[in-house]
PDB file of C-alpha atoms in Angstrom:
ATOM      1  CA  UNK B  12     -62.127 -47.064 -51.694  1.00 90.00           C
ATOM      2  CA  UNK B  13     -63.922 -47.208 -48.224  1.00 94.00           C
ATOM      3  CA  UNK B  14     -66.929 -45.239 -47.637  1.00 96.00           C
ATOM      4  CA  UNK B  15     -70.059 -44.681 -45.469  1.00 97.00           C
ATOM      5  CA  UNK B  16     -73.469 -43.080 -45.687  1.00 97.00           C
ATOM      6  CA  UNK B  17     -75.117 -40.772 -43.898  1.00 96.00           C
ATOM      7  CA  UNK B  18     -79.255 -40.317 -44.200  1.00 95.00           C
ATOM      8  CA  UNK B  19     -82.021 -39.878 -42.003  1.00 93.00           C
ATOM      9  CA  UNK B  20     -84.124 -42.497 -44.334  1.00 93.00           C
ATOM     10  CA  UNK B  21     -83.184 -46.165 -43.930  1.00 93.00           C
ATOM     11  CA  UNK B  22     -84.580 -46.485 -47.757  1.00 94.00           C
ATOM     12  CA  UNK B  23     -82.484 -44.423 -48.897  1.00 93.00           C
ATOM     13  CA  UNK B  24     -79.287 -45.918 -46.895  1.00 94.00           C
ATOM     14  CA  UNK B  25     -80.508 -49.129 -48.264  1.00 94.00           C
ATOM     15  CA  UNK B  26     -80.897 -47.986 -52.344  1.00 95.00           C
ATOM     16  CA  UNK B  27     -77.636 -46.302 -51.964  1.00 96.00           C
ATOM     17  CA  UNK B  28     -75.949 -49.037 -50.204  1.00 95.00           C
ATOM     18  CA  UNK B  29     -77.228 -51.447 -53.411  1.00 95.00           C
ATOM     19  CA  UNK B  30     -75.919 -49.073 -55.101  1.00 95.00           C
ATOM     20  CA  UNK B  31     -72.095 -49.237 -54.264  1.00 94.00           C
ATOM     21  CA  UNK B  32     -72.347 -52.887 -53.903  1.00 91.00           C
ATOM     22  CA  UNK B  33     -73.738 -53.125 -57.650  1.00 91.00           C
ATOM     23  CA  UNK B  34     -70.817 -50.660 -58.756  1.00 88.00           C
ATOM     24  CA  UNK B  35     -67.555 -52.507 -57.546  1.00 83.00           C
ATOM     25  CA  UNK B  36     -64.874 -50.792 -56.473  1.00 84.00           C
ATOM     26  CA  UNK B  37     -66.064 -49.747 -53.304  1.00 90.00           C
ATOM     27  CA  UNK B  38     -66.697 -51.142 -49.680  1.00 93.00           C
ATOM     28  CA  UNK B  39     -69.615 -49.651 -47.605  1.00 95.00           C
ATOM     29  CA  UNK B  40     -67.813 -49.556 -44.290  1.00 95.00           C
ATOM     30  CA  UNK B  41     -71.469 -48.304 -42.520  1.00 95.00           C
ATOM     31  CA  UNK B  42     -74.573 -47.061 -42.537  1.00 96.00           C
ATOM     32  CA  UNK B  43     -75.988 -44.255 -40.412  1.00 96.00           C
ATOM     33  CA  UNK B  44     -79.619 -42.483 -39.343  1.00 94.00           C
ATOM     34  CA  UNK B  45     -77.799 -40.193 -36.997  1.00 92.00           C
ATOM     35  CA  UNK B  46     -74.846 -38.297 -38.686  1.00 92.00           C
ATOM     36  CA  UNK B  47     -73.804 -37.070 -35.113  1.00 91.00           C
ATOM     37  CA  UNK B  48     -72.464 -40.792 -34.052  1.00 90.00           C
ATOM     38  CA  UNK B  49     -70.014 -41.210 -37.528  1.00 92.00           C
ATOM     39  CA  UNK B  50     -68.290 -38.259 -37.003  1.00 89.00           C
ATOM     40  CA  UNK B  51     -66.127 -40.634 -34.353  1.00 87.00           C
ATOM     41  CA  UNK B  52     -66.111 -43.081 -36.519  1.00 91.00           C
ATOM     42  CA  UNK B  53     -64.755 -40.991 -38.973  1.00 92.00           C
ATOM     43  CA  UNK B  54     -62.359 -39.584 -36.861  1.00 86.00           C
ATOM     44  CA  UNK B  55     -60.872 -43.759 -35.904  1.00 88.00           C
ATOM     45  CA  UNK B  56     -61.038 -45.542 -39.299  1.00 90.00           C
ATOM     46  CA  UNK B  57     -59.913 -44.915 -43.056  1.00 90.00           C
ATOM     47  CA  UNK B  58     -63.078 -43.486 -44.730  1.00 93.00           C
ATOM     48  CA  UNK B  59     -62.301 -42.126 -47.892  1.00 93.00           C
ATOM     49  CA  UNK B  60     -65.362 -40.947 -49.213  1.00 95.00           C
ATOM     50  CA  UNK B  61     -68.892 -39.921 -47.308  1.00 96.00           C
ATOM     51  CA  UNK B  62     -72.270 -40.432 -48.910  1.00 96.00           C
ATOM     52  CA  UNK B  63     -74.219 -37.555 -46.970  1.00 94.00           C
ATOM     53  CA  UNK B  64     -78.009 -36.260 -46.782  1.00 93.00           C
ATOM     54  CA  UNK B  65     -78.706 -32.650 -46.205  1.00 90.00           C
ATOM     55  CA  UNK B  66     -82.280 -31.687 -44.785  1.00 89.00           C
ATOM     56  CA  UNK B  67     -81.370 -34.322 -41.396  1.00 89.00           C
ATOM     57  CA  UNK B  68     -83.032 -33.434 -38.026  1.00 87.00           C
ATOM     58  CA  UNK B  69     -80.115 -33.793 -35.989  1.00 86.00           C
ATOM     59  CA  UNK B  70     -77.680 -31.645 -38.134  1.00 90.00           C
ATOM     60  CA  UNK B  71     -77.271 -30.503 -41.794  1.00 90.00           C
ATOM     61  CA  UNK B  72     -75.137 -32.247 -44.388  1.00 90.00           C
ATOM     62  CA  UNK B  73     -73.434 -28.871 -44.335  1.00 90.00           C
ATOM     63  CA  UNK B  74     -72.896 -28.101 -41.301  1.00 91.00           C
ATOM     64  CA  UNK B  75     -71.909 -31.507 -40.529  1.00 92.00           C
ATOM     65  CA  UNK B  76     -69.039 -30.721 -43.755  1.00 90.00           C
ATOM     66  CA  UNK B  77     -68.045 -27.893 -41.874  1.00 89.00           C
ATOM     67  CA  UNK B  78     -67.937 -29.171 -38.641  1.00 89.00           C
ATOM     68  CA  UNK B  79     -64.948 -32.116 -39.779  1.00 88.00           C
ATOM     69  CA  UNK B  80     -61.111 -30.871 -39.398  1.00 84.00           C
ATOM     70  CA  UNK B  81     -60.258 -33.567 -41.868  1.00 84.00           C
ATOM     71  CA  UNK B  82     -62.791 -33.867 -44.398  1.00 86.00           C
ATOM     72  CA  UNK B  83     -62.648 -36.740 -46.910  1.00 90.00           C
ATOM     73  CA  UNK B  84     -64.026 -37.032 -50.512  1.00 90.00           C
ATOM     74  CA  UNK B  85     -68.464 -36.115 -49.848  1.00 91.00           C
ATOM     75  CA  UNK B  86     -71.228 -36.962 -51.990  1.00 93.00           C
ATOM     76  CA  UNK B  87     -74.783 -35.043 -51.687  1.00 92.00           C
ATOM     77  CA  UNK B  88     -77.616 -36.956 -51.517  1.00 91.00           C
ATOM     78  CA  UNK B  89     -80.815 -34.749 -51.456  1.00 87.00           C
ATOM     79  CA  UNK B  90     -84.632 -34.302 -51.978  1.00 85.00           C
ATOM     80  CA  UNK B  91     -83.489 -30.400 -52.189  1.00 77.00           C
ATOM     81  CA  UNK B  92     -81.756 -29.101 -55.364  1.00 75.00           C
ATOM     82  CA  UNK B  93     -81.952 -25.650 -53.848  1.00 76.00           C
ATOM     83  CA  UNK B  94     -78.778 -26.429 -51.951  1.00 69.00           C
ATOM     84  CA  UNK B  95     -76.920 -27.377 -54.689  1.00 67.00           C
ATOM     85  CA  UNK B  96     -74.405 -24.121 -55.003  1.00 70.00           C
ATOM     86  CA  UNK B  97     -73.633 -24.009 -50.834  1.00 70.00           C
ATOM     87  CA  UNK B  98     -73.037 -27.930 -51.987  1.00 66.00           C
ATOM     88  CA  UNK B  99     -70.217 -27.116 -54.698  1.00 67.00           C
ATOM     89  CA  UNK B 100     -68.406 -24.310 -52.190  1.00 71.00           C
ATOM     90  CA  UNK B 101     -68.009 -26.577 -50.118  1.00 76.00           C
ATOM     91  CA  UNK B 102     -66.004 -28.871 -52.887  1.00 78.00           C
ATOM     92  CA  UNK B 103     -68.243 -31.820 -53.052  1.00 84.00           C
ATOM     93  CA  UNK B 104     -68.047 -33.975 -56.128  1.00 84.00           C
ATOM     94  CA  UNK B 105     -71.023 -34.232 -56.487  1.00 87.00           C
ATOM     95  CA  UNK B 106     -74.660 -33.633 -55.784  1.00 87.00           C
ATOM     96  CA  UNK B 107     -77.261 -36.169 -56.488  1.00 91.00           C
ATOM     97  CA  UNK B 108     -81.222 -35.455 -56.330  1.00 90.00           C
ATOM     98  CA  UNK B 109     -83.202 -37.876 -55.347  1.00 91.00           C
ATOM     99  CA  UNK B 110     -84.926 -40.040 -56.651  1.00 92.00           C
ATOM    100  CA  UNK B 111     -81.595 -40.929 -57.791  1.00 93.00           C
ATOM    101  CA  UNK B 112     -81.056 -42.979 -61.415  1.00 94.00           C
ATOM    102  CA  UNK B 113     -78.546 -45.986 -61.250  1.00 95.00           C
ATOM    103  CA  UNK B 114     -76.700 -44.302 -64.609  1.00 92.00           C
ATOM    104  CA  UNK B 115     -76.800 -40.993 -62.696  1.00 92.00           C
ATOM    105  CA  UNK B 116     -75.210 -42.836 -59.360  1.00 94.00           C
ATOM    106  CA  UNK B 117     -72.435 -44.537 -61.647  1.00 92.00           C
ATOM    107  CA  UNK B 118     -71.229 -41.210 -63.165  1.00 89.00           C
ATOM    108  CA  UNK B 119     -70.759 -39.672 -60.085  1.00 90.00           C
ATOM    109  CA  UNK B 120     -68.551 -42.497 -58.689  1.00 90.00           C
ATOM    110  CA  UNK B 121     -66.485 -42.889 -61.684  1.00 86.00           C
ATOM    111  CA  UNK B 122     -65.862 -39.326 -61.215  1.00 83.00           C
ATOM    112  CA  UNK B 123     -64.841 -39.902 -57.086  1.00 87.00           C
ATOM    113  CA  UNK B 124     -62.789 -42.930 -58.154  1.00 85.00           C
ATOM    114  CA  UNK B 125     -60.827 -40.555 -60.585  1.00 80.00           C
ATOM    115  CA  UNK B 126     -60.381 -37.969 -57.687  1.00 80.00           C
ATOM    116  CA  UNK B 127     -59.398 -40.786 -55.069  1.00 82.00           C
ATOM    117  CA  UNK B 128     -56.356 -42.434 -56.792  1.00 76.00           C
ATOM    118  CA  UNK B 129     -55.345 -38.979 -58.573  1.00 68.00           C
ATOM    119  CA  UNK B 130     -55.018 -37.968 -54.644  1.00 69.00           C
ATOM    120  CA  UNK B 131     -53.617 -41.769 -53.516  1.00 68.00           C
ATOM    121  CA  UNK B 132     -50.997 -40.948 -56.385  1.00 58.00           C
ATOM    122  CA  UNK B 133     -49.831 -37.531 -55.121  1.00 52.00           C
ATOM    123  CA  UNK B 134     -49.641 -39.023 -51.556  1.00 54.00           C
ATOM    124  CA  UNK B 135     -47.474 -41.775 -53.426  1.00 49.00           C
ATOM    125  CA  UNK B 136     -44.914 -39.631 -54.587  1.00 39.00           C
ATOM    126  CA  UNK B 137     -44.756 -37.204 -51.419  1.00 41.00           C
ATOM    127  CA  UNK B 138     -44.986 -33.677 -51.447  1.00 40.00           C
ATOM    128  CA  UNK B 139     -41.790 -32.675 -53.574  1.00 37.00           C
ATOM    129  CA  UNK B 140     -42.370 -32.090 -57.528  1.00 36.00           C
ATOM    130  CA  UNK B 141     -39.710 -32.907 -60.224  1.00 36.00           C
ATOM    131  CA  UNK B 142     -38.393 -29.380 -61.163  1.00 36.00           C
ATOM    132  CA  UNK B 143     -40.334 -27.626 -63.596  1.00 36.00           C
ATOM    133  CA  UNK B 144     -43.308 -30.373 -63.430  1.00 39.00           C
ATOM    134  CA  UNK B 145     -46.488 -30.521 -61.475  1.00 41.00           C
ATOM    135  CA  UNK B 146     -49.188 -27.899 -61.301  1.00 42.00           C
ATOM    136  CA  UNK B 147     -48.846 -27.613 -57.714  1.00 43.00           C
ATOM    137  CA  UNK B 148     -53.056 -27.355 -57.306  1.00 46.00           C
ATOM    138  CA  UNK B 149     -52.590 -29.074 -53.921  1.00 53.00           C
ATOM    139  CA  UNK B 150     -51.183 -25.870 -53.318  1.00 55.00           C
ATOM    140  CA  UNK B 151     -53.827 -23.402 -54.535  1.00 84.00           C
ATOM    141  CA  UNK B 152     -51.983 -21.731 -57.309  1.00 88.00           C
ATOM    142  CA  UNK B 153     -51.081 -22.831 -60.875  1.00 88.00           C
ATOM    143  CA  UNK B 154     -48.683 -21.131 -63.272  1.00 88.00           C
ATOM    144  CA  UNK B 155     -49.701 -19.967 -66.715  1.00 88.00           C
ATOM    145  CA  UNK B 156     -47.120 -18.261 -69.400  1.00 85.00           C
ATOM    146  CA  UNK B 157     -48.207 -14.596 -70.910  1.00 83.00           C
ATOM    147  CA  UNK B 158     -45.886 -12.961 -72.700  1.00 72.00           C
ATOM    148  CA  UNK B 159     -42.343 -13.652 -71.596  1.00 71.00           C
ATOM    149  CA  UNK B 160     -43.677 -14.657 -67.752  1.00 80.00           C
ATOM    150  CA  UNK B 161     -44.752 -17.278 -66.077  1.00 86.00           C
ATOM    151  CA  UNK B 162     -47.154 -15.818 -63.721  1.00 89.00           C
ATOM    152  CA  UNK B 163     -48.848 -17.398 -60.596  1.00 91.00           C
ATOM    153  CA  UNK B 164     -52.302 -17.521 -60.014  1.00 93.00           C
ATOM    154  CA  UNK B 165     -54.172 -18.668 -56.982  1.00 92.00           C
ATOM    155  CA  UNK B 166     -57.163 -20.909 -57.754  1.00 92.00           C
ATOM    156  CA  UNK B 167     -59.419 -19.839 -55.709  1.00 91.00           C
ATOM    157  CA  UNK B 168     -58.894 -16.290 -57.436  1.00 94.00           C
ATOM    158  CA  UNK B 169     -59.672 -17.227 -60.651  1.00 95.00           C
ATOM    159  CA  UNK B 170     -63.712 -16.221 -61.466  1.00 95.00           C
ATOM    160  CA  UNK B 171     -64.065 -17.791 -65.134  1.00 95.00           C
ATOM    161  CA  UNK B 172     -61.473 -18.501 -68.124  1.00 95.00           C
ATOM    162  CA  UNK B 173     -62.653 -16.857 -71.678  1.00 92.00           C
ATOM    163  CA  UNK B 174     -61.818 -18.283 -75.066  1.00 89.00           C
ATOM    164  CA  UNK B 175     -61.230 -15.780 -77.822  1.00 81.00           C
ATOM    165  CA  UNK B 176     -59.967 -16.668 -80.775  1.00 67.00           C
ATOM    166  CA  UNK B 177     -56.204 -16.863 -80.343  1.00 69.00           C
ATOM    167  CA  UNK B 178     -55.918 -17.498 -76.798  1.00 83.00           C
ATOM    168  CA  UNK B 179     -57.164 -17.407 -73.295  1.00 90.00           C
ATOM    169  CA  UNK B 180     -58.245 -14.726 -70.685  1.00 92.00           C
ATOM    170  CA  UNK B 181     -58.450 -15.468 -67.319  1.00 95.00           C
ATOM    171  CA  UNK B 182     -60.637 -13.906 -65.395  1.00 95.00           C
ATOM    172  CA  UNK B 183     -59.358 -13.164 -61.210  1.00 95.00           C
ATOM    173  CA  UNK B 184     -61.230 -11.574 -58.381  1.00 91.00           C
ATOM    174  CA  UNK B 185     -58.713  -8.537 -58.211  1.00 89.00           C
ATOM    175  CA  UNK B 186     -56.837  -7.283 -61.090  1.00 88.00           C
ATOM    176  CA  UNK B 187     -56.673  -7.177 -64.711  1.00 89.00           C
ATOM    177  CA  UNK B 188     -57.638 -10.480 -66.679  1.00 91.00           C
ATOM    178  CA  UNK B 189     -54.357 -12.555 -67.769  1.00 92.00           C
ATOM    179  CA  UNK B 190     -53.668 -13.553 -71.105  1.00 90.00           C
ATOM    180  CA  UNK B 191     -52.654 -16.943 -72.534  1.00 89.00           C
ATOM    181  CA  UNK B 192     -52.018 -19.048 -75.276  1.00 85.00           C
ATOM    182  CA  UNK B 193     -52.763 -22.042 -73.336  1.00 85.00           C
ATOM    183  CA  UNK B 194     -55.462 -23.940 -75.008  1.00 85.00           C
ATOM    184  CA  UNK B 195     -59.198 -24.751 -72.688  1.00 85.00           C
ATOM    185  CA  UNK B 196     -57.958 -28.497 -72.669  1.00 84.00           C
ATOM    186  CA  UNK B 197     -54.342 -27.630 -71.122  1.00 86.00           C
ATOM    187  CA  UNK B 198     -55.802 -24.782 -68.863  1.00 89.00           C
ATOM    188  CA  UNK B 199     -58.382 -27.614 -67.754  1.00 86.00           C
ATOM    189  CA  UNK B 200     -56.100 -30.040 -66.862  1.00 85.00           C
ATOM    190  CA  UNK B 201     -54.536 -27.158 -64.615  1.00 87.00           C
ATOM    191  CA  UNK B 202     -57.369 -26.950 -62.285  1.00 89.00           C
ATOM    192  CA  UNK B 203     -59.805 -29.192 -60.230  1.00 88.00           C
ATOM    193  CA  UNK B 204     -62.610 -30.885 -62.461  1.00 84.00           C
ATOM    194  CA  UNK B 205     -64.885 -30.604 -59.051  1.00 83.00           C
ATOM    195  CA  UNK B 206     -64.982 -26.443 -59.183  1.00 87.00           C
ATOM    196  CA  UNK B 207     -64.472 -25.674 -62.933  1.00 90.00           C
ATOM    197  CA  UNK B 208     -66.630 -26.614 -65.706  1.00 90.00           C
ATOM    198  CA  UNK B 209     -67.415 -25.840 -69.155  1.00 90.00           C
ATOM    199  CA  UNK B 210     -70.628 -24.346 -69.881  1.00 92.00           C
ATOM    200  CA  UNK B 211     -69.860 -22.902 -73.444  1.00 92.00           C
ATOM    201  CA  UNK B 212     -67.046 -23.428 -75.831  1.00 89.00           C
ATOM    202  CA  UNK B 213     -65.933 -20.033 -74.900  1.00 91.00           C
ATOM    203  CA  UNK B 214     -66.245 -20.369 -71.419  1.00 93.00           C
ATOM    204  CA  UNK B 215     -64.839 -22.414 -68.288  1.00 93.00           C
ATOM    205  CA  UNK B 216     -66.300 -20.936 -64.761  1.00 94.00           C
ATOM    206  CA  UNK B 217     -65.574 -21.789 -61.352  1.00 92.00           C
ATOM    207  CA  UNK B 218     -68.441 -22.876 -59.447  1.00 91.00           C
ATOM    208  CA  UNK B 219     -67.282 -21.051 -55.845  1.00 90.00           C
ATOM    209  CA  UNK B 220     -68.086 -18.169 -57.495  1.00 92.00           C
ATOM    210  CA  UNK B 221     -71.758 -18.360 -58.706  1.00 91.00           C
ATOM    211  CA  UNK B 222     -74.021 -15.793 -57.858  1.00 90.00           C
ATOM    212  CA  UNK B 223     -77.070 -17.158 -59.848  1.00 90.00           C
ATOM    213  CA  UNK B 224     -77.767 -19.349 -62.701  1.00 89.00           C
ATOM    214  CA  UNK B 225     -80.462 -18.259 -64.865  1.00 83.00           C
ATOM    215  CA  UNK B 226     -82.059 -20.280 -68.073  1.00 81.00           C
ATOM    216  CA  UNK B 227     -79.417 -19.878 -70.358  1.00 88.00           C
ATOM    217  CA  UNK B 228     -76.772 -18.010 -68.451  1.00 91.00           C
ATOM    218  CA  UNK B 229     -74.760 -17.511 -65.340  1.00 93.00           C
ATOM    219  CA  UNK B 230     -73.830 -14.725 -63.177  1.00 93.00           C
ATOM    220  CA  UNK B 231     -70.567 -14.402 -61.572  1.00 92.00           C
ATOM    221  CA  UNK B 232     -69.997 -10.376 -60.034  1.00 87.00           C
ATOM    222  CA  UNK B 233     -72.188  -9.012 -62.673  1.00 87.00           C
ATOM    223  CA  UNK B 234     -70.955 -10.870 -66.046  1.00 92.00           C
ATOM    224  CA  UNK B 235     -73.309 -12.517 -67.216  1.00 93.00           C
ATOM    225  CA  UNK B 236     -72.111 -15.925 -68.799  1.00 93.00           C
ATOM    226  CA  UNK B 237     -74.341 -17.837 -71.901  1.00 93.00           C
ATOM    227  CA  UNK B 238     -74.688 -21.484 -71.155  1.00 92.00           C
ATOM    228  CA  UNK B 239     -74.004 -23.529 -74.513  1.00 90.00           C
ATOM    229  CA  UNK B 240     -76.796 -25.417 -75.369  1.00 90.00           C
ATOM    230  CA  UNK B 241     -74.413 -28.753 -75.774  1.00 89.00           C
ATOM    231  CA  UNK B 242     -72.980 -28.187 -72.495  1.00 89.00           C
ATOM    232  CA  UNK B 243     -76.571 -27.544 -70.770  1.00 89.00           C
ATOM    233  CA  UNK B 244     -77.144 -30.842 -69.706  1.00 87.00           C
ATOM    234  CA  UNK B 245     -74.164 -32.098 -67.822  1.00 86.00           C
ATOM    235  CA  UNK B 246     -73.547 -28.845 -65.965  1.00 86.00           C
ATOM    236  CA  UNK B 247     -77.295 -28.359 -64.613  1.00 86.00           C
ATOM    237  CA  UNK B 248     -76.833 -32.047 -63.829  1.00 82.00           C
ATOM    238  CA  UNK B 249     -73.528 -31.274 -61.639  1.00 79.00           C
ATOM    239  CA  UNK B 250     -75.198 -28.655 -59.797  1.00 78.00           C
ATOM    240  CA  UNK B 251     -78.138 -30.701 -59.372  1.00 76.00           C
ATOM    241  CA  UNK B 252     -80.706 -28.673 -61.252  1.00 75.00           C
TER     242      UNK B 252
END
């Protein structure tokens, strides 16, 4: 996997850089102070995956995100945890606070390396499913039985899944919640592990759609969501709180 990385610091570039060389894996293609002269360089060469700063002089992390037609896999790296939910919308994998821990670092490229060859391997096998197979989430919509139909969601619609005690209700924008007797592991494996997460054995949410996180709970259009004590940790983590 062949990335670069993008900060303002040259310490940081450095740790960073140690970093990926220390992990194996990857290949640090460059390093840059000025995040205006890779986006060419991203543009001509295979970059897979973008270690990127936020507070920079020149331009935003961002608004440098935004600015890309073609945006690869992006890591945060930031001094600023305040950013951390504009971070997620805009589907990063992850967002690391400085000063970042080595064990910290590792998790967060384990989890890119699982989203880099789970996309090489769709690329592999071209856009056409086997009948009946697939999940089609490179297509923004899954399909989940209730009652006698297999009904289509879009991803992006879906707010939070709730687990009651016989089966599933998920949660859209619009419209009445659908029922399911899918189980949280097979409904997981249905949507991207870099927007949903579990935050309470009851409850899977979908990060785009934040509007606050509180101590123990999270708000999403006015439901307020508890925050399980043994899932506390990894999701503040994710979000980089």
């Amino acid at each position: 996997m062949n990335c670069i990385i993008i900060d303002d610091e040259p310490l940081a570039l450095g740790i960073i850089k140690s970093y990926c060389e220390d992990t194996g894996g990857i290949n640090v293609l460059g390093t840059f102070t000025n995040p205006l002269k890779s986006i060419h360089y991203i543009q001509k060469n295979p970059v897979d995956l973008v270690f990127l700063d936020i507070e920079m002089p020149q331009i935003s992390g961002i608004e440098f995100i935004k600015s890309l037609e073609k945006k690869p896999l992006f890591i945060f790296t930031t001094a600023y945890p305040q950013y951390a939910i504009e971070g997620f919308e805009l589907n990063a994998i992850d967002y690391l606070v400085k000063p970042i821990p080595f064990p910290r670092f590792l998790k967060s490229m384990n989890r890119a390396k699982e989203i880099y060859h789970m996309k090489v391997n769709k690329e592999a096998i071209g856009n056409v499913a086997p009948a009946g197979g697939g999940t089609h989430t490179e297509n923004h919509f899954v399909f989940v039985k209730s009652d006698y139909n297999n009904v289509k969601i879009k991803i992006d619609d879906i707010t939070y899944v709730q687990g009651l005690k016989d089966y599933l209700k998920i949660h859209v924008k619009e419209g009445k919640p659908i029922l399911t007797l899918l189980s949280f592991r097979e409904m997981a494996a249905k949507l991207p592990s870099t927007s949903f997460y579990r935050v309470h054995r009851s409850y899977l949410v979908n990060v785009n759609h934040v509007d606050s996180i509180q101590r123990n709970r999270i708000l999403i259009h006015e439901v307020r969501i508890p925050i399980g004590e043994s899932y506390k940790g990894d999701f503040m983590k994710r979000v980089g709180l």
